[in-house]
Amino acid sequence: KDVKNTLSVYNFKAVGIAPVLSQEAQWAKGALSALNENTRRKAIDRCKKAIDIARELGAEILIIWPGREGFDFPFTTNYVKLWNNYVSSIKEVAEYGSDIKIALEYKMEDPSSYLLHGSAGRALATILELRMLGIKNVGINVEFAHAKLAKEYVPETIVLISRYNALYHLHLNDIFFDADLDLFPASVHTLEFIELLYWLHEVGYSGWFGLDLFPRYIDAIEMVQQSIYNVKALYNALEKVGWAKIRNVIELNNPIEVQKLIREILGTKP
């Protein structure tokens, strides 16, 4: 009730609720995919409770980061049971929250050594299996950093997921190489981020742009504000050049013309 009242006071909207299924010791060997049935039931119950909270706050998305759905060592896991448990759990959660979008957030590893959803394609495989079982409200939350860890080119990943109408939410941030440090969006992969924004426009994405940031030693509020400015500035730059012009240059499939386009988007001259 306190959260709901605070949202009302500041005219904020709750977008997504994320049940934490990774940091506590009870999830060390899995949560929704746990081979221990008591543990698996606890994870499902937590997701259902999160759905209840989402309904109470008016949130439209449940974001599940399956950070413990995998394993740590070879020859320790029955993979058939692992996958069966995981899909069965997501199905039960999605059925309970049939009025809520269930967004799966993929990542290759960490905290578990090997995660079931290491890429967009693996997450889509689960979503398509669920659709064959009659579940239509499960999609993907794409985190930029996690996609980079999976060696994906994020603009193309967005188009792939959108082909299946499965792009439910975004977590925008950035990284350098192989550490998930949640930096300012577009602070490292600037050109890739610009193209990401272009393709989000082209596929007609109308959802929220979320931020997943780790301030460390800088002011958290300022990091959020500067991240919003980054996204808006790049989006405005694309609008200034014009979606039609960008589209036409892409259709030329000419790297030379693209360099001219990039300079125009960045507002620079040789």
PDB file of N, CA and C in Angstrom, residues 169-205:
ATOM      1  N   HIS A 169       9.761  -6.237 -23.366  1.00  0.00           N
ATOM      2  CA  HIS A 169      10.359  -5.185 -22.550  1.00  0.00           C
ATOM      3  C   HIS A 169      11.845  -5.080 -22.867  1.00  0.00           C
ATOM      4  N   LEU A 170      12.459  -3.976 -22.416  1.00  0.00           N
ATOM      5  CA  LEU A 170      13.883  -3.732 -22.635  1.00  0.00           C
ATOM      6  C   LEU A 170      14.547  -3.296 -21.338  1.00  0.00           C
ATOM      7  N   HIS A 171      15.766  -3.745 -21.130  1.00  0.00           N
ATOM      8  CA  HIS A 171      16.640  -3.194 -20.096  1.00  0.00           C
ATOM      9  C   HIS A 171      17.847  -2.589 -20.817  1.00  0.00           C
ATOM     10  N   LEU A 172      17.919  -1.282 -20.827  1.00  0.00           N
ATOM     11  CA  LEU A 172      18.982  -0.593 -21.546  1.00  0.00           C
ATOM     12  C   LEU A 172      20.146  -0.298 -20.607  1.00  0.00           C
ATOM     13  N   ASN A 173      21.337  -0.555 -21.106  1.00  0.00           N
ATOM     14  CA  ASN A 173      22.586  -0.285 -20.395  1.00  0.00           C
ATOM     15  C   ASN A 173      23.727  -0.520 -21.374  1.00  0.00           C
ATOM     16  N   ASP A 174      24.924  -0.782 -20.890  1.00  0.00           N
ATOM     17  CA  ASP A 174      26.049  -1.048 -21.782  1.00  0.00           C
ATOM     18  C   ASP A 174      27.151  -1.756 -20.996  1.00  0.00           C
ATOM     19  N   ILE A 175      28.085  -2.361 -21.734  1.00  0.00           N
ATOM     20  CA  ILE A 175      29.248  -3.009 -21.126  1.00  0.00           C
ATOM     21  C   ILE A 175      30.449  -2.823 -22.057  1.00  0.00           C
ATOM     22  N   PHE A 176      31.618  -3.176 -21.575  1.00  0.00           N
ATOM     23  CA  PHE A 176      32.796  -3.200 -22.438  1.00  0.00           C
ATOM     24  C   PHE A 176      32.958  -4.573 -23.088  1.00  0.00           C
ATOM     25  N   PHE A 177      33.322  -5.581 -22.307  1.00  0.00           N
ATOM     26  CA  PHE A 177      33.623  -6.883 -22.899  1.00  0.00           C
ATOM     27  C   PHE A 177      32.794  -8.005 -22.274  1.00  0.00           C
ATOM     28  N   ASP A 178      33.307  -8.650 -21.240  1.00  0.00           N
ATOM     29  CA  ASP A 178      32.681  -9.864 -20.732  1.00  0.00           C
ATOM     30  C   ASP A 178      32.223  -9.757 -19.283  1.00  0.00           C
ATOM     31  N   ALA A 179      32.083  -8.557 -18.776  1.00  0.00           N
ATOM     32  CA  ALA A 179      31.589  -8.355 -17.415  1.00  0.00           C
ATOM     33  C   ALA A 179      30.295  -7.550 -17.467  1.00  0.00           C
ATOM     34  N   ASP A 180      29.292  -8.031 -16.763  1.00  0.00           N
ATOM     35  CA  ASP A 180      27.959  -7.417 -16.770  1.00  0.00           C
ATOM     36  C   ASP A 180      27.935  -6.256 -15.772  1.00  0.00           C
ATOM     37  N   LEU A 181      28.477  -5.106 -16.181  1.00  0.00           N
ATOM     38  CA  LEU A 181      28.664  -3.984 -15.262  1.00  0.00           C
ATOM     39  C   LEU A 181      27.575  -2.922 -15.353  1.00  0.00           C
ATOM     40  N   ASP A 182      26.645  -3.051 -16.284  1.00  0.00           N
ATOM     41  CA  ASP A 182      25.464  -2.179 -16.341  1.00  0.00           C
ATOM     42  C   ASP A 182      25.835  -0.692 -16.372  1.00  0.00           C
ATOM     43  N   LEU A 183      26.563  -0.311 -17.416  1.00  0.00           N
ATOM     44  CA  LEU A 183      27.001   1.068 -17.586  1.00  0.00           C
ATOM     45  C   LEU A 183      25.898   1.914 -18.223  1.00  0.00           C
ATOM     46  N   PHE A 184      26.171   3.220 -18.382  1.00  0.00           N
ATOM     47  CA  PHE A 184      25.225   4.108 -19.062  1.00  0.00           C
ATOM     48  C   PHE A 184      24.894   3.550 -20.453  1.00  0.00           C
ATOM     49  N   PRO A 185      23.636   3.517 -20.854  1.00  0.00           N
ATOM     50  CA  PRO A 185      23.301   3.069 -22.205  1.00  0.00           C
ATOM     51  C   PRO A 185      23.975   3.936 -23.259  1.00  0.00           C
ATOM     52  N   ALA A 186      24.506   3.272 -24.279  1.00  0.00           N
ATOM     53  CA  ALA A 186      25.170   3.926 -25.412  1.00  0.00           C
ATOM     54  C   ALA A 186      26.506   4.550 -25.059  1.00  0.00           C
ATOM     55  N   SER A 187      27.032   4.286 -23.879  1.00  0.00           N
ATOM     56  CA  SER A 187      28.306   4.888 -23.484  1.00  0.00           C
ATOM     57  C   SER A 187      29.506   4.161 -24.068  1.00  0.00           C
ATOM     58  N   VAL A 188      29.313   2.937 -24.548  1.00  0.00           N
ATOM     59  CA  VAL A 188      30.395   2.163 -25.165  1.00  0.00           C
ATOM     60  C   VAL A 188      30.028   1.800 -26.604  1.00  0.00           C
ATOM     61  N   HIS A 189      28.923   1.081 -26.776  1.00  0.00           N
ATOM     62  CA  HIS A 189      28.493   0.641 -28.108  1.00  0.00           C
ATOM     63  C   HIS A 189      27.529   1.674 -28.719  1.00  0.00           C
ATOM     64  N   THR A 190      28.035   2.848 -28.962  1.00  0.00           N
ATOM     65  CA  THR A 190      27.162   3.958 -29.357  1.00  0.00           C
ATOM     66  C   THR A 190      26.474   3.707 -30.695  1.00  0.00           C
ATOM     67  N   LEU A 191      27.241   3.315 -31.715  1.00  0.00           N
ATOM     68  CA  LEU A 191      26.628   3.114 -33.034  1.00  0.00           C
ATOM     69  C   LEU A 191      25.639   1.960 -33.018  1.00  0.00           C
ATOM     70  N   GLU A 192      25.975   0.897 -32.320  1.00  0.00           N
ATOM     71  CA  GLU A 192      25.046  -0.232 -32.225  1.00  0.00           C
ATOM     72  C   GLU A 192      23.755   0.192 -31.526  1.00  0.00           C
ATOM     73  N   PHE A 193      23.897   1.046 -30.528  1.00  0.00           N
ATOM     74  CA  PHE A 193      22.724   1.527 -29.805  1.00  0.00           C
ATOM     75  C   PHE A 193      21.855   2.405 -30.708  1.00  0.00           C
ATOM     76  N   ILE A 194      22.487   3.226 -31.537  1.00  0.00           N
ATOM     77  CA  ILE A 194      21.731   4.052 -32.473  1.00  0.00           C
ATOM     78  C   ILE A 194      20.929   3.176 -33.429  1.00  0.00           C
ATOM     79  N   GLU A 195      21.574   2.135 -33.949  1.00  0.00           N
ATOM     80  CA  GLU A 195      20.858   1.248 -34.868  1.00  0.00           C
ATOM     81  C   GLU A 195      19.767   0.472 -34.128  1.00  0.00           C
ATOM     82  N   LEU A 196      20.017   0.148 -32.855  1.00  0.00           N
ATOM     83  CA  LEU A 196      18.983  -0.498 -32.045  1.00  0.00           C
ATOM     84  C   LEU A 196      17.733   0.367 -31.973  1.00  0.00           C
ATOM     85  N   LEU A 197      17.907   1.642 -31.687  1.00  0.00           N
ATOM     86  CA  LEU A 197      16.762   2.552 -31.607  1.00  0.00           C
ATOM     87  C   LEU A 197      16.040   2.645 -32.945  1.00  0.00           C
ATOM     88  N   TYR A 198      16.808   2.640 -34.032  1.00  0.00           N
ATOM     89  CA  TYR A 198      16.188   2.681 -35.363  1.00  0.00           C
ATOM     90  C   TYR A 198      15.288   1.460 -35.575  1.00  0.00           C
ATOM     91  N   TRP A 199      15.810   0.269 -35.252  1.00  0.00           N
ATOM     92  CA  TRP A 199      15.032  -0.938 -35.516  1.00  0.00           C
ATOM     93  C   TRP A 199      13.875  -1.109 -34.546  1.00  0.00           C
ATOM     94  N   LEU A 200      14.006  -0.579 -33.346  1.00  0.00           N
ATOM     95  CA  LEU A 200      12.849  -0.576 -32.447  1.00  0.00           C
ATOM     96  C   LEU A 200      11.708   0.237 -33.066  1.00  0.00           C
ATOM     97  N   HIS A 201      12.068   1.337 -33.722  1.00  0.00           N
ATOM     98  CA  HIS A 201      11.076   2.145 -34.430  1.00  0.00           C
ATOM     99  C   HIS A 201      10.488   1.370 -35.605  1.00  0.00           C
ATOM    100  N   GLU A 202      11.337   0.704 -36.350  1.00  0.00           N
ATOM    101  CA  GLU A 202      10.893   0.018 -37.568  1.00  0.00           C
ATOM    102  C   GLU A 202       9.993  -1.178 -37.279  1.00  0.00           C
ATOM    103  N   VAL A 203      10.254  -1.870 -36.177  1.00  0.00           N
ATOM    104  CA  VAL A 203       9.416  -3.041 -35.869  1.00  0.00           C
ATOM    105  C   VAL A 203       8.159  -2.634 -35.108  1.00  0.00           C
ATOM    106  N   GLY A 204       8.029  -1.340 -34.823  1.00  0.00           N
ATOM    107  CA  GLY A 204       6.821  -0.853 -34.170  1.00  0.00           C
ATOM    108  C   GLY A 204       6.752  -1.135 -32.683  1.00  0.00           C
ATOM    109  N   TYR A 205       7.914  -1.215 -32.040  1.00  0.00           N
ATOM    110  CA  TYR A 205       7.912  -1.466 -30.605  1.00  0.00           C
ATOM    111  C   TYR A 205       7.259  -0.301 -29.877  1.00  0.00           C
TER     112      TYR A 205
END
